[in-house]
Each structure stands twice: as C-alpha cells, then as structure tokens.
Short mmCIF file of C-alpha atoms in Angstrom, two decimals:
data_model
loop_
_atom_site.label_atom_id
_atom_site.label_comp_id
_atom_site.label_asym_id
_atom_site.label_seq_id
_atom_site.Cartn_x
_atom_site.Cartn_y
_atom_site.Cartn_z
CA MET A 126 -109.28 148.53 -11.02
CA GLY A 127 -110.27 151.23 -8.73
CA ALA A 128 -107.59 151.95 -6.11
CA THR A 129 -108.52 151.24 -2.81
CA ASN A 130 -105.69 152.27 -0.80
CA ALA A 131 -106.57 155.85 -0.13
CA ALA A 132 -105.18 157.11 3.28
CA PRO A 133 -107.11 159.58 5.52
CA SER A 134 -107.70 162.68 3.66
CA THR A 135 -107.28 164.68 6.70
CA GLN A 136 -105.53 164.95 10.05
CA SER A 137 -107.58 165.11 13.19
CA LYS A 138 -106.69 166.55 16.40
CA PHE A 139 -108.74 163.56 18.22
CA PRO A 140 -107.71 160.10 18.43
CA ILE A 141 -110.44 158.64 16.48
CA PRO A 142 -111.31 160.12 13.32
CA ILE A 143 -114.15 162.66 13.04
CA GLY A 144 -115.89 160.85 10.01
CA LEU A 145 -115.70 157.40 11.84
CA ILE A 146 -117.25 158.85 14.92
CA VAL A 147 -120.15 160.73 12.62
CA GLY A 148 -120.74 157.13 11.02
CA ALA A 149 -121.05 155.29 14.29
CA ILE A 150 -123.31 157.78 15.46
CA ALA A 151 -125.60 157.54 12.34
CA LEU A 152 -125.46 153.72 12.51
CA ILE A 153 -126.53 154.01 16.32
CA ILE A 154 -129.41 156.64 15.07
CA VAL A 155 -130.60 154.35 12.14
CA MET A 156 -130.82 151.35 14.54
CA LEU A 157 -132.59 153.15 17.22
CA LEU A 158 -135.21 154.24 14.65
CA PRO A 159 -138.57 152.41 14.56
CA THR A 160 -138.24 149.53 12.15
CA PRO A 161 -140.52 150.57 8.97
CA GLU A 162 -143.38 148.54 8.10
CA GLY A 163 -142.63 145.91 5.21
CA LEU A 164 -138.83 145.63 6.53
CA SER A 165 -137.21 143.07 8.43
CA ILE A 166 -135.24 143.68 11.84
CA ALA A 167 -132.00 142.44 10.02
CA GLY A 168 -132.85 144.54 6.93
CA HIS A 169 -133.24 147.45 9.28
CA ARG A 170 -129.75 146.69 10.76
CA MET A 171 -128.42 146.57 7.30
CA LEU A 172 -129.54 150.11 6.50
CA ALA A 173 -127.90 151.12 9.20
CA ILE A 174 -124.68 149.40 8.27
CA LEU A 175 -125.26 151.04 4.75
CA THR A 176 -125.47 154.65 6.29
CA PHE A 177 -122.16 153.95 7.94
CA ALA A 178 -120.64 152.61 4.78
CA VAL A 179 -121.76 155.60 2.82
CA ILE A 180 -120.26 158.11 5.36
CA VAL A 181 -117.00 156.33 5.98
CA TRP A 182 -116.48 155.93 2.44
CA ILE A 183 -117.34 159.46 1.44
CA THR A 184 -115.15 160.91 4.06
CA GLU A 185 -112.41 158.36 3.74
CA THR A 186 -111.45 158.76 7.53
CA VAL A 187 -109.93 155.46 7.37
CA SER A 188 -108.58 153.23 4.23
CA TYR A 189 -111.20 151.26 2.21
CA GLU A 190 -109.21 148.05 3.42
CA VAL A 191 -110.08 148.93 6.95
CA SER A 192 -113.64 150.12 6.48
CA SER A 193 -114.26 147.10 4.94
CA LEU A 194 -113.09 145.03 7.57
CA MET A 195 -115.28 147.07 9.93
CA ILE A 196 -118.53 146.50 7.46
CA LEU A 197 -117.66 142.66 7.67
CA SER A 198 -117.58 142.84 11.38
CA LEU A 199 -120.81 144.95 11.66
CA VAL A 200 -122.70 142.51 9.45
CA ALA A 201 -121.44 139.63 11.40
CA LEU A 202 -122.53 141.13 14.77
CA LEU A 203 -125.53 143.16 13.97
CA VAL A 204 -127.37 140.71 11.84
CA GLY A 205 -126.04 137.73 13.64
CA PHE A 206 -128.16 138.81 16.69
CA ALA A 207 -131.13 139.70 14.28
CA PRO A 208 -134.26 137.17 13.93
CA THR A 209 -134.46 135.64 10.56
CA PHE A 210 -137.45 136.17 8.70
CA SER A 211 -140.16 135.20 6.26
CA VAL A 212 -142.75 136.74 4.05
CA GLY A 213 -146.32 135.68 4.91
CA ASP A 214 -149.05 135.13 2.30
CA ALA A 215 -150.28 138.56 2.31
CA GLY A 216 -146.50 139.81 1.59
CA GLN A 217 -146.05 141.15 5.31
CA ILE A 218 -142.67 140.47 6.91
CA ILE A 219 -142.62 137.85 9.82
CA ASN A 220 -139.48 138.08 12.09
CA ASN A 221 -138.98 134.62 13.12
CA ASP A 222 -137.74 133.42 16.51
CA LYS A 223 -134.67 131.84 15.33
CA LEU A 224 -131.51 134.34 14.77
CA TYR A 225 -129.31 134.47 12.23
CA GLY A 226 -126.23 133.51 14.42
CA THR A 227 -122.99 135.12 14.00
CA GLY A 228 -121.80 132.36 11.98
CA GLY A 229 -124.69 132.62 9.83
CA ALA A 230 -124.31 136.27 9.13
CA LEU A 231 -120.37 135.93 8.71
CA ALA A 232 -121.23 133.61 5.68
CA ILE A 233 -123.31 136.39 4.42
CA ALA A 234 -120.70 138.78 4.93
CA LEU A 235 -118.01 136.81 3.19
CA SER A 236 -120.49 135.39 0.52
CA GLY A 237 -118.74 138.06 -2.03
CA PHE A 238 -115.75 135.94 -2.09
CA SER A 239 -117.73 132.99 -3.75
CA ASN A 240 -118.94 135.15 -6.28
CA SER A 241 -117.90 134.66 -10.04
CA ALA A 242 -117.31 138.20 -10.39
CA TRP A 243 -114.91 138.65 -7.39
CA ALA A 244 -112.88 135.59 -8.99
CA LEU A 245 -112.72 137.37 -12.20
CA VAL A 246 -111.31 140.47 -10.59
CA ALA A 247 -108.87 138.60 -8.39
CA GLY A 248 -107.60 137.05 -12.03
CA ALA A 249 -107.74 140.20 -13.78
CA THR A 250 -105.24 141.98 -11.01
CA PHE A 251 -103.15 138.86 -11.55
CA LEU A 252 -103.12 139.32 -15.11
CA ALA A 253 -102.41 143.08 -14.71
CA ALA A 254 -99.67 141.84 -12.64
CA ALA A 255 -98.12 140.06 -15.29
CA MET A 256 -98.29 142.72 -17.85
CA THR A 257 -96.17 145.00 -15.31
CA PHE A 258 -93.83 142.03 -14.41
CA THR A 259 -92.86 141.29 -17.95
CA GLY A 260 -92.96 144.93 -19.14
CA LEU A 261 -95.34 144.07 -22.05
CA ASP A 262 -97.62 147.21 -21.16
CA ARG A 263 -94.79 149.37 -21.72
CA ARG A 264 -93.69 147.69 -24.56
CA ILE A 265 -97.07 147.95 -26.18
CA ALA A 266 -97.31 151.75 -25.11
CA LEU A 267 -93.93 152.80 -26.74
CA ILE A 268 -94.71 150.84 -29.96
CA ILE A 269 -98.00 152.51 -30.47
CA LEU A 270 -96.49 156.19 -29.65
CA ASN A 271 -93.60 155.43 -32.00
CA VAL A 272 -95.78 154.79 -34.98
CA ILE A 273 -98.22 157.38 -34.53
CA GLY A 274 -95.66 160.03 -33.93
CA THR A 275 -94.67 162.69 -31.23
CA SER A 276 -96.01 166.02 -32.56
CA THR A 277 -98.46 167.43 -29.89
CA LYS A 278 -101.83 166.51 -31.40
CA ARG A 279 -100.14 162.91 -32.27
CA ILE A 280 -99.27 162.42 -28.85
CA LEU A 281 -102.85 163.03 -27.80
CA VAL A 282 -104.03 160.75 -30.35
CA GLY A 283 -101.49 158.32 -29.13
CA VAL A 284 -102.70 158.28 -25.64
CA ILE A 285 -106.15 157.58 -26.73
CA VAL A 286 -104.78 154.80 -28.96
CA VAL A 287 -102.60 153.32 -26.30
CA THR A 288 -105.45 153.59 -23.73
CA ILE A 289 -107.82 151.59 -25.85
CA VAL A 290 -105.19 148.96 -26.52
CA LEU A 291 -104.15 148.51 -22.88
CA SER A 292 -107.64 148.54 -21.85
CA LEU A 293 -108.17 145.34 -23.73
CA PHE A 294 -104.94 143.79 -22.28
CA VAL A 295 -104.11 145.34 -18.63
CA PRO A 296 -107.70 145.00 -16.86
CA SER A 297 -106.55 147.72 -14.23
CA ALA A 298 -107.29 151.44 -14.77
CA THR A 299 -104.63 152.46 -12.29
CA ALA A 300 -101.98 149.90 -13.78
CA ARG A 301 -102.76 151.31 -17.23
CA VAL A 302 -102.19 155.10 -16.06
CA ALA A 303 -99.25 154.17 -13.79
CA CYS A 304 -97.50 152.44 -16.86
CA VAL A 305 -98.31 155.27 -19.40
CA VAL A 306 -97.46 158.45 -16.92
CA PRO A 307 -93.76 157.49 -17.00
CA ILE A 308 -93.57 157.26 -20.84
CA MET A 309 -95.31 160.74 -20.98
CA THR A 310 -93.34 162.35 -18.40
CA GLY A 311 -90.11 161.36 -20.42
CA ILE A 312 -91.51 162.62 -23.81
CA ILE A 313 -92.24 166.08 -22.07
CA ALA A 314 -88.88 166.36 -20.61
CA ALA A 315 -87.32 165.50 -24.05
CA TYR A 316 -89.51 168.27 -25.48
CA GLY A 317 -87.73 170.68 -22.90
CA VAL A 318 -91.10 172.44 -21.87
CA GLU A 319 -91.99 173.36 -18.33
CA LYS A 320 -94.07 170.34 -16.56
CA ARG A 321 -96.79 173.09 -16.11
CA SER A 322 -96.81 174.07 -19.90
CA ARG A 323 -100.09 173.56 -21.61
CA ILE A 324 -98.59 170.75 -23.47
CA ALA A 325 -97.89 169.08 -20.38
CA VAL A 326 -101.46 169.92 -18.99
CA GLY A 327 -102.90 168.53 -21.66
CA ILE A 328 -101.09 165.34 -22.06
CA MET A 329 -101.33 164.14 -18.43
CA ILE A 330 -105.12 165.33 -18.38
CA MET A 331 -105.44 163.28 -21.57
CA VAL A 332 -103.93 160.09 -20.08
CA ALA A 333 -106.41 160.23 -17.11
CA GLN A 334 -109.47 161.00 -18.81
CA ALA A 335 -109.00 158.60 -21.64
CA THR A 336 -109.00 155.93 -19.10
CA SER A 337 -112.10 156.87 -17.55
CA VAL A 338 -113.73 156.99 -21.07
CA TRP A 339 -112.68 153.60 -21.92
CA ASN A 340 -113.74 152.15 -18.74
CA VAL A 341 -116.78 152.61 -20.07
CA GLY A 342 -116.65 150.46 -23.27
CA ILE A 343 -114.77 147.51 -22.34
CA GLN A 344 -116.00 145.35 -19.40
CA THR A 345 -112.64 144.10 -18.12
CA ALA A 346 -111.24 147.28 -18.05
CA ALA A 347 -112.41 148.43 -14.67
CA ALA A 348 -113.53 146.76 -11.25
CA GLN A 349 -116.96 148.68 -11.01
CA ASN A 350 -118.06 147.17 -14.39
CA LEU A 351 -117.15 143.47 -12.81
CA LEU A 352 -118.78 144.19 -9.82
CA THR A 353 -122.03 145.64 -11.89
CA VAL A 354 -121.87 141.81 -13.56
CA GLY A 355 -121.74 140.27 -10.32
CA PHE A 356 -124.75 141.99 -9.22
CA MET A 357 -126.73 141.25 -12.21
CA ASN A 358 -125.88 137.59 -11.72
CA SER A 359 -126.61 137.35 -7.85
CA ILE A 360 -129.88 139.23 -8.13
CA LEU A 361 -131.20 138.60 -11.52
CA GLY A 362 -129.42 135.28 -12.10
CA ASP A 363 -128.32 136.35 -15.51
CA ARG A 364 -125.42 138.72 -17.03
CA VAL A 365 -124.25 140.41 -20.11
CA THR A 366 -121.07 139.00 -22.16
CA TRP A 367 -118.04 140.78 -22.68
CA PHE A 368 -118.97 141.26 -26.34
CA ASP A 369 -122.48 142.29 -25.57
CA TRP A 370 -121.01 145.09 -23.19
CA LEU A 371 -118.39 146.08 -26.07
CA ILE A 372 -121.01 146.44 -28.50
CA ALA A 373 -123.41 148.68 -26.22
CA GLY A 374 -120.61 150.55 -24.41
CA GLY A 375 -117.88 150.97 -27.34
CA PRO A 376 -119.64 153.31 -29.73
CA TRP A 377 -119.86 155.74 -26.35
CA SER A 378 -116.29 155.51 -25.93
CA ILE A 379 -115.13 155.91 -29.51
CA LEU A 380 -117.11 159.13 -30.03
CA MET A 381 -116.04 160.35 -26.36
CA SER A 382 -112.55 159.84 -27.63
CA PHE A 383 -112.87 162.30 -30.54
CA VAL A 384 -114.75 164.90 -27.77
CA LEU A 385 -112.06 164.39 -25.53
CA PHE A 386 -109.47 165.37 -28.15
CA PHE A 387 -110.76 168.50 -29.26
CA VAL A 388 -112.17 169.56 -25.60
CA ILE A 389 -108.42 169.27 -24.47
CA LEU A 390 -107.06 171.03 -28.00
CA LYS A 391 -109.88 173.86 -27.17
CA LEU A 392 -109.27 174.56 -23.57
CA MET A 393 -105.80 173.41 -23.25
CA PRO A 394 -104.16 174.48 -26.50
CA PRO A 395 -100.47 173.34 -26.61
CA GLU A 396 -97.86 176.27 -27.41
CA ALA A 397 -96.59 174.76 -30.34
CA ASP A 398 -97.54 171.37 -32.44
CA ASN A 399 -94.01 170.42 -33.34
CA ILE A 400 -91.33 170.50 -31.04
CA PRO A 401 -88.08 168.40 -31.49
CA GLY A 402 -87.11 165.70 -29.04
CA GLY A 403 -90.36 163.68 -28.57
CA LYS A 404 -89.65 161.57 -31.11
CA GLU A 405 -86.14 160.60 -30.35
CA ALA A 406 -87.16 159.98 -26.73
CA VAL A 407 -89.56 157.13 -27.54
CA ALA A 408 -87.29 155.51 -29.94
CA LYS A 409 -84.44 155.56 -27.27
CA GLU A 410 -86.87 154.41 -24.73
CA LEU A 411 -88.11 151.55 -26.96
CA GLN A 412 -84.51 150.62 -28.26
CA ALA A 413 -83.49 150.30 -24.76
CA LEU A 414 -86.21 147.70 -24.22
CA GLY A 415 -84.19 145.32 -26.28
CA PRO A 416 -85.91 142.67 -28.63
CA ILE A 417 -89.41 141.14 -27.05
CA THR A 418 -88.61 138.45 -24.61
CA GLY A 419 -90.02 135.06 -24.44
CA PRO A 420 -92.01 135.68 -21.59
CA GLN A 421 -93.50 138.75 -22.90
CA LEU A 422 -94.09 136.74 -26.10
CA ARG A 423 -95.97 134.15 -24.31
CA LEU A 424 -97.92 136.55 -22.42
CA LEU A 425 -99.09 138.35 -25.57
CA VAL A 426 -100.14 135.13 -27.08
CA ILE A 427 -102.22 134.06 -23.84
CA THR A 428 -103.76 137.46 -23.50
CA CYS A 429 -104.78 137.59 -27.25
CA LEU A 430 -106.44 133.91 -26.74
CA LEU A 431 -107.87 135.34 -23.60
CA LEU A 432 -109.44 138.23 -25.79
CA LEU A 433 -110.76 135.81 -28.17
CA THR A 434 -112.51 133.53 -25.92
CA TRP A 435 -114.14 136.63 -24.04
CA ALA A 436 -115.24 138.03 -27.36
CA THR A 437 -116.73 134.70 -28.28
CA GLU A 438 -118.70 133.69 -25.38
CA LYS A 439 -122.14 132.46 -26.06
CA ILE A 440 -121.19 133.12 -29.86
CA VAL A 441 -118.50 130.02 -30.40
CA HIS A 442 -118.51 128.59 -26.99
CA PRO A 443 -120.64 128.44 -23.53
CA ILE A 444 -117.31 129.25 -21.37
CA ASP A 445 -117.90 132.25 -19.11
CA THR A 446 -115.48 135.06 -18.71
CA THR A 447 -114.38 134.10 -14.95
CA THR A 448 -113.74 130.30 -16.21
CA SER A 449 -111.42 131.51 -19.28
CA THR A 450 -109.64 133.71 -17.07
CA SER A 451 -108.74 131.19 -14.61
CA VAL A 452 -107.39 129.02 -17.53
CA GLY A 453 -105.31 131.72 -18.60
CA LEU A 454 -103.91 132.36 -15.33
CA PHE A 455 -103.25 128.61 -14.84
CA LEU A 456 -101.32 128.88 -18.12
CA LEU A 457 -99.53 132.18 -17.05
CA MET A 458 -98.32 130.40 -13.82
CA THR A 459 -97.36 126.86 -15.32
CA PRO A 460 -93.69 126.18 -15.22
CA GLY A 461 -92.02 126.06 -18.79
CA ILE A 462 -94.99 128.06 -20.42
CA GLY A 463 -95.80 130.68 -17.94
CA VAL A 464 -94.23 134.08 -17.09
CA MET A 465 -94.24 134.22 -13.34
CA ASN A 466 -94.85 131.93 -10.31
CA TRP A 467 -96.81 132.83 -7.02
CA LYS A 468 -94.11 134.62 -5.09
CA ASP A 469 -94.18 136.96 -8.28
CA VAL A 470 -97.84 137.33 -8.01
CA GLN A 471 -97.89 137.94 -4.25
CA SER A 472 -95.55 140.92 -4.44
CA ARG A 473 -97.63 142.93 -7.17
CA ALA A 474 -101.21 141.89 -6.86
CA PRO A 475 -103.16 144.63 -4.88
CA TRP A 476 -104.57 142.60 -2.22
CA GLY A 477 -106.27 145.47 -0.61
CA THR A 478 -108.34 145.94 -3.93
CA ILE A 479 -109.15 142.40 -4.01
CA LEU A 480 -110.41 142.78 -0.31
CA VAL A 481 -112.56 145.59 -0.76
CA PHE A 482 -114.08 144.16 -3.79
CA GLY A 483 -115.25 140.84 -2.24
CA ILE A 484 -116.71 143.13 0.98
CA GLY A 485 -118.52 145.14 -1.77
CA ILE A 486 -120.27 142.53 -3.07
CA SER A 487 -120.83 140.97 -0.18
CA LEU A 488 -122.60 144.18 1.26
CA GLY A 489 -124.99 144.17 -1.83
CA THR A 490 -125.87 140.46 -0.99
CA ALA A 491 -126.49 141.15 2.54
CA LEU A 492 -128.77 144.20 1.55
CA LEU A 493 -130.60 141.49 -1.00
CA ARG A 494 -130.96 138.73 2.12
CA THR A 495 -132.22 140.93 4.66
CA GLY A 496 -134.75 142.47 2.12
CA ALA A 497 -133.30 145.98 2.78
CA GLY A 498 -132.52 146.18 -1.10
CA LYS A 499 -136.15 145.62 -1.99
CA PHE A 500 -137.26 147.57 0.52
CA LEU A 501 -134.98 150.77 -0.41
CA GLY A 502 -135.92 150.11 -4.26
CA ASP A 503 -139.57 150.14 -3.48
CA TRP A 504 -139.45 153.39 -1.31
CA VAL A 505 -137.25 155.09 -4.15
CA VAL A 506 -139.99 154.05 -6.77
CA THR A 507 -143.09 154.83 -4.74
CA SER A 508 -141.40 158.60 -3.63
CA THR A 509 -139.89 159.42 -7.04
CA GLY A 510 -142.64 158.04 -9.35
CA LEU A 511 -140.45 155.84 -11.40
CA ASP A 512 -142.87 153.05 -12.16
CA ALA A 513 -145.18 155.34 -14.06
CA MET A 514 -142.03 156.73 -16.22
CA GLY A 515 -141.00 155.36 -19.51
CA PRO A 516 -137.40 153.48 -19.47
CA PHE A 517 -135.85 156.58 -21.04
CA MET A 518 -136.85 158.67 -18.04
CA ILE A 519 -135.94 156.14 -15.77
CA PHE A 520 -132.37 156.06 -17.10
CA ALA A 521 -132.01 159.69 -17.38
CA ILE A 522 -132.97 160.40 -13.74
CA LEU A 523 -130.69 157.35 -12.43
CA SER A 524 -127.74 158.12 -14.32
CA ALA A 525 -128.02 161.56 -13.48
CA PHE A 526 -128.13 160.78 -9.71
CA LEU A 527 -125.19 158.38 -10.26
CA ILE A 528 -123.08 161.23 -11.84
CA ILE A 529 -123.74 163.63 -9.00
CA ILE A 530 -123.43 161.39 -6.14
CA HIS A 531 -120.26 160.29 -7.85
CA LEU A 532 -118.69 163.79 -6.74
CA GLY A 533 -118.44 162.35 -3.00
CA PHE A 534 -116.74 159.07 -3.91
CA ALA A 535 -113.32 158.55 -4.54
CA SER A 536 -113.69 155.00 -5.72
CA ALA A 537 -116.15 153.94 -8.42
CA THR A 538 -115.93 150.29 -6.56
CA ALA A 539 -117.30 152.18 -3.48
CA LEU A 540 -120.00 153.67 -5.43
CA CYS A 541 -120.97 150.75 -7.22
CA SER A 542 -120.93 148.53 -4.10
CA LEU A 543 -123.25 150.90 -2.57
CA PHE A 544 -126.08 151.64 -5.07
CA MET A 545 -126.05 149.19 -7.88
CA PRO A 546 -127.55 146.47 -5.97
CA ILE A 547 -130.24 148.90 -4.86
CA MET A 548 -130.83 150.00 -8.37
CA ILE A 549 -131.05 146.58 -10.06
CA ASN A 550 -133.54 145.68 -7.17
CA MET A 551 -135.41 148.64 -7.93
CA LEU A 552 -135.59 148.01 -11.41
CA HIS A 553 -136.57 144.18 -11.03
CA ASN A 554 -139.16 145.39 -8.83
CA ILE A 555 -140.77 148.04 -10.97
CA GLN A 556 -140.80 145.12 -14.00
CA ALA A 557 -142.07 142.61 -11.59
CA GLY A 558 -144.86 144.86 -10.34
CA GLY A 559 -146.82 145.21 -13.25
CA TYR A 560 -145.03 147.93 -14.97
CA THR A 561 -146.86 149.87 -17.87
CA GLY A 562 -144.40 152.39 -18.71
CA GLY A 563 -143.06 150.17 -21.54
CA ASN A 564 -140.51 147.55 -22.00
CA LEU A 565 -138.35 147.75 -19.38
CA ASN A 566 -135.08 145.39 -20.07
CA VAL A 567 -133.85 145.32 -16.53
CA LEU A 568 -130.63 143.41 -17.56
CA GLY A 569 -129.94 146.00 -20.17
CA MET A 570 -130.72 148.89 -18.10
CA SER A 571 -128.45 147.66 -15.35
CA MET A 572 -125.64 147.45 -17.81
CA LEU A 573 -126.19 150.94 -18.86
CA LEU A 574 -126.28 152.33 -15.57
CA GLY A 575 -123.17 150.32 -14.75
CA PHE A 576 -121.53 152.66 -17.64
CA VAL A 577 -122.31 155.75 -15.59
CA VAL A 578 -120.45 154.51 -12.57
CA SER A 579 -117.32 155.22 -14.63
CA TYR A 580 -118.02 158.66 -14.79
CA GLY A 581 -115.17 160.11 -12.87
CA PHE A 582 -114.29 163.26 -15.14
CA ILE A 583 -114.57 166.29 -12.99
CA LEU A 584 -112.55 165.75 -9.55
CA PRO A 585 -109.26 164.23 -9.53
CA ILE A 586 -110.20 162.38 -6.38
CA ASN A 587 -113.05 160.66 -8.12
CA ALA A 588 -111.04 158.02 -9.77
CA PRO A 589 -107.37 156.47 -8.46
CA GLN A 590 -106.14 157.01 -12.15
CA ASN A 591 -106.68 160.74 -11.90
CA MET A 592 -104.66 160.87 -8.53
CA VAL A 593 -101.63 158.89 -10.30
CA ALA A 594 -101.61 161.40 -13.18
CA LEU A 595 -102.28 164.52 -10.77
CA GLY A 596 -99.08 163.13 -8.95
CA THR A 597 -96.94 164.35 -11.61
CA GLU A 598 -97.80 168.13 -10.77
CA THR A 599 -98.47 168.89 -14.20
CA PHE A 600 -101.99 170.25 -13.60
CA ASN A 601 -104.23 171.30 -10.70
CA ALA A 602 -107.69 170.27 -9.97
CA ARG A 603 -109.18 173.68 -11.33
CA GLU A 604 -107.73 172.81 -14.58
CA PHE A 605 -109.07 169.05 -14.47
CA ALA A 606 -112.52 170.43 -13.53
CA LYS A 607 -112.18 172.75 -16.72
CA VAL A 608 -111.92 169.91 -19.08
CA GLY A 609 -113.90 167.30 -16.99
CA ILE A 610 -117.51 169.44 -16.64
CA PRO A 611 -117.98 169.87 -20.32
CA LEU A 612 -116.80 166.23 -20.60
CA THR A 613 -119.46 164.95 -18.05
CA ILE A 614 -122.27 167.04 -19.87
CA ILE A 615 -121.35 165.93 -23.23
CA GLY A 616 -121.18 162.47 -22.20
CA TYR A 617 -124.45 162.50 -20.56
CA VAL A 618 -125.92 163.97 -23.33
CA LEU A 619 -124.74 161.45 -25.74
CA MET A 620 -125.68 158.62 -23.34
CA MET A 621 -129.48 160.14 -23.54
CA ILE A 622 -129.05 160.20 -27.47
CA LEU A 623 -127.88 156.63 -27.58
CA ALA A 624 -130.49 155.77 -25.12
CA LEU A 625 -133.32 157.13 -27.49
CA THR A 626 -131.59 155.70 -30.62
CA TYR A 627 -128.89 152.86 -30.52
CA TRP A 628 -129.57 150.90 -27.25
CA PRO A 629 -133.45 150.35 -28.10
CA LEU A 630 -131.99 148.98 -31.48
CA LEU A 631 -129.99 146.39 -29.42
CA GLY A 632 -132.87 145.70 -27.31
CA TRP A 633 -131.06 146.99 -23.97
CA ILE A 634 -133.63 149.78 -23.12
#
C-alpha cells in the first residue's frame, strides 16, 4: 500500500509548520469568498477543506495520519454547522433551515470506514503482514532469483519476475520492496562491487520502478487502486472485478516491464554481466531458510485460493473481492489452520495507512454528499470544454493532468483521495448531460484514470517504495529521474496507443 508515515520534510523555526499555517489561511480565505451559484454552503465549506488538504498533503508539514485527523475534525465542525440543502425543480440549490449537526457531519467524516474498499485495504494489509510474519514473501523471492540466475541481466529480469509474483501475493507496494531490497543488497555485496556502481544503481532503481509498473496491472497490488474501486462503487454504484482490471492493465504492465529493462540497460549499463558470487549468495540465503514451514505452506494455499476467487468473480461465482478476502483472513487467524493471531497482526499492520485510507474515502464521500464534487466536475467541464471532446481526448487530457500533479504528491493514496472522486463525478456528469462526443464508458474511464494514479516514476518522493529503495544509498534523485522521465513519457504514449486500440475492443473507452 502507499506509505502514509511521512514525517515533516523540513524543520521550521516557527512552532507551527509554515505549510500548516498556509493551509489554514487558504481554508479561511475560501470560506470567506461568496458561495458560488449552484453550490450549497456545506459544499462551499468542503471546497475550503479540500484546499486545506491539498496544501497540507503536498507540503507534508505534518504526517498523513495527523492531517487525516485534522480533516476529520474540520468536516465534523464546518459541515456540522452548515445547513442541509435540497435541489429544486429547476435544479437550483436550496439551503434549508436545518443544520447537518456535528453528529451528522461526523458520520459523513467516518463514512469511509464503512466502505467495502476500506475493508479490503485493511484485509490486504493483514495479508501482507502474514507474508512478512511467516517469511513466505522472502522465500518466494529467493526461489525465483535462484531459478533465473544472478548475472546482472538475469538479476534485472529476476527483479521483474519477483515483482509480478509478489504483486499477486503481497498486496502492499512498500512491503514488497521492503522484502526485496535486503535480498538485492546481499547480492550486490556478494558481487564485491561498490554500492554506487552502475550494477547496484540499476538493480535498486529496477526494484522501485518495477513495483510502480505492476501497481497498474494488478488491482490488489496498491491502495490507490482499491480506493479508485471504492469511489466507483460509491459514486457510480458499480465497480470492475479483479480479473477485468488485470485484463485491461496487465498488457500495459507487461510491455512496460520490457521497456524498463531496456531503459535501465541503456542508461545504467552494468560494468560487467558476469560477476561471481551472486548465485552463491542467493543459494546460501535460500538454504538458510530451511525447508518450507507449515505456516508458510498453509499461507500459500490460502493465498492461492484467494487469487483464484478474485480472478473468477462474476465468472464462476458472485462473491466480491472484499468478502473473499475477509474469509481468507478468517482462515489465516483461525487456531489450528491459521498462521498468526491478533497480537501478531497488531504489531505488524500499518494502522496509519488504514486510518488515512478511511479518511481519504470519507473526504471523497463528503465532496459527493455536499455537492462539491459535482460542482467542481461541472466547472472543469465548462472551463475546458471536455464535454465536446471524444473519449480519447478526455482520457489524454485528464491522464496528463494526473501525471503532472503527481509530482507534488508523496502519496498516490492522497492524490487519489483528492482527485478521483472529482474526476468520476465529472465523467458521470458529462455522460448524464447529453454527451455527444461518443460512447463514454464512465466506469471504464474511471478505471483507466486509476491506472495513471500509480505513475510515480520521476521523483523518489512520489511513491513510498521509491523512498525505501533510495534508503539503500545506491542511487540519487538525479539518477532516478534519468530513468523515470523516459519511463513516464513512454508509459503515457503506450497508454494512448492502448486507448486507441486495445481498450475500445474491451469496451472500456
């Protein structure tokens, strides 16, 4: 999942961080502006809260957990003292005499925790905790590397294969990288090369970038994907299945894996292809693990059953992804057949991620219920003329916007929380407003834009898995961007090609 434990990025001489002060001032300024026509008072206040959230999340002046609690309190207080509203026969906004009340507003602020997508994220973090608790993720990675080989080119291929397999089994990008990085560090040490050598640089950048690439292709690989699914469900009343997501996004991830391999070989060519020591290092670590344990075997069986259930939803059975994951967790923690107990989960689950994810859904829900999301969507459509464009151009413009704005975010979850509900609302409003630009599949377009949220290729700070790899001190931000910029350009062009060819065949665009 997207890490949410970011600490304040800078030290300020003031008692209160500058970014927090700027966010508070912006909130007050927006609230003092006249309420725009067509927007409720509650919606106006939600726009002020949204402005505050954007500034605080971009500047990272406080942790995501703390800022989430601030947002929760602001929604409860500011919306709580705002009047409810209704829509008149002519579509006008009518502010009523009755207030939401702090209790009612707090219910909206906590609504994300009743969303099935939040339950799925919580379950996915527990599943990732089970992987690290039993060591199954490390065993899988070592077995794959041992089979593929440890020449420098084979290591790069091995990283991609490990990433693909772990993306299926470990639904947390940060956890996957945290598992693979120590293994790669050991292999680099076994080569006897400097950690700033091109071999080391290429391997570690590959670990981070391959993770982002496969966050696109597999729905349960990243929190932002599940957040997008949650917004689809709450706004559109529908969602895409795990298998549909894979069929749509998998080809892009496969092609981009080849692109990533050749880009790294071209821009970070290894000093040599065959350096002794790597094969022995992997074999030694694998041997040290001993034979597969009972808990690892049980976890492997349960996870494979989960994958099978996810992939066959609506094909073989009607059980949704969240329900099947809940059943899997029930089995994982059942005495006798499980692999861990609640205390084990408590010490390993990223509770901050779970908190921020719930608040992120709540923020989108509040924008929806107060009419702020619809207002912003209509404003964007009117300002840009998107309603007169074809589906391809709509996707091209919105995806370019997400890629650019992502440069200011250290969390794809935060980016998704702020912009995906607005974009889904906007697409829904375009279609509902007599759209004449073609056949706009709102559900499919929402999924495709969800793919773009995972673009964190340029700056290390744009994704938590990048920061984990950066912590090895094998590469710097300039080297990361050297690989990431062409990846971003090629990835965008490839999505445009798929939007013209493959995705229309699937009926998603």
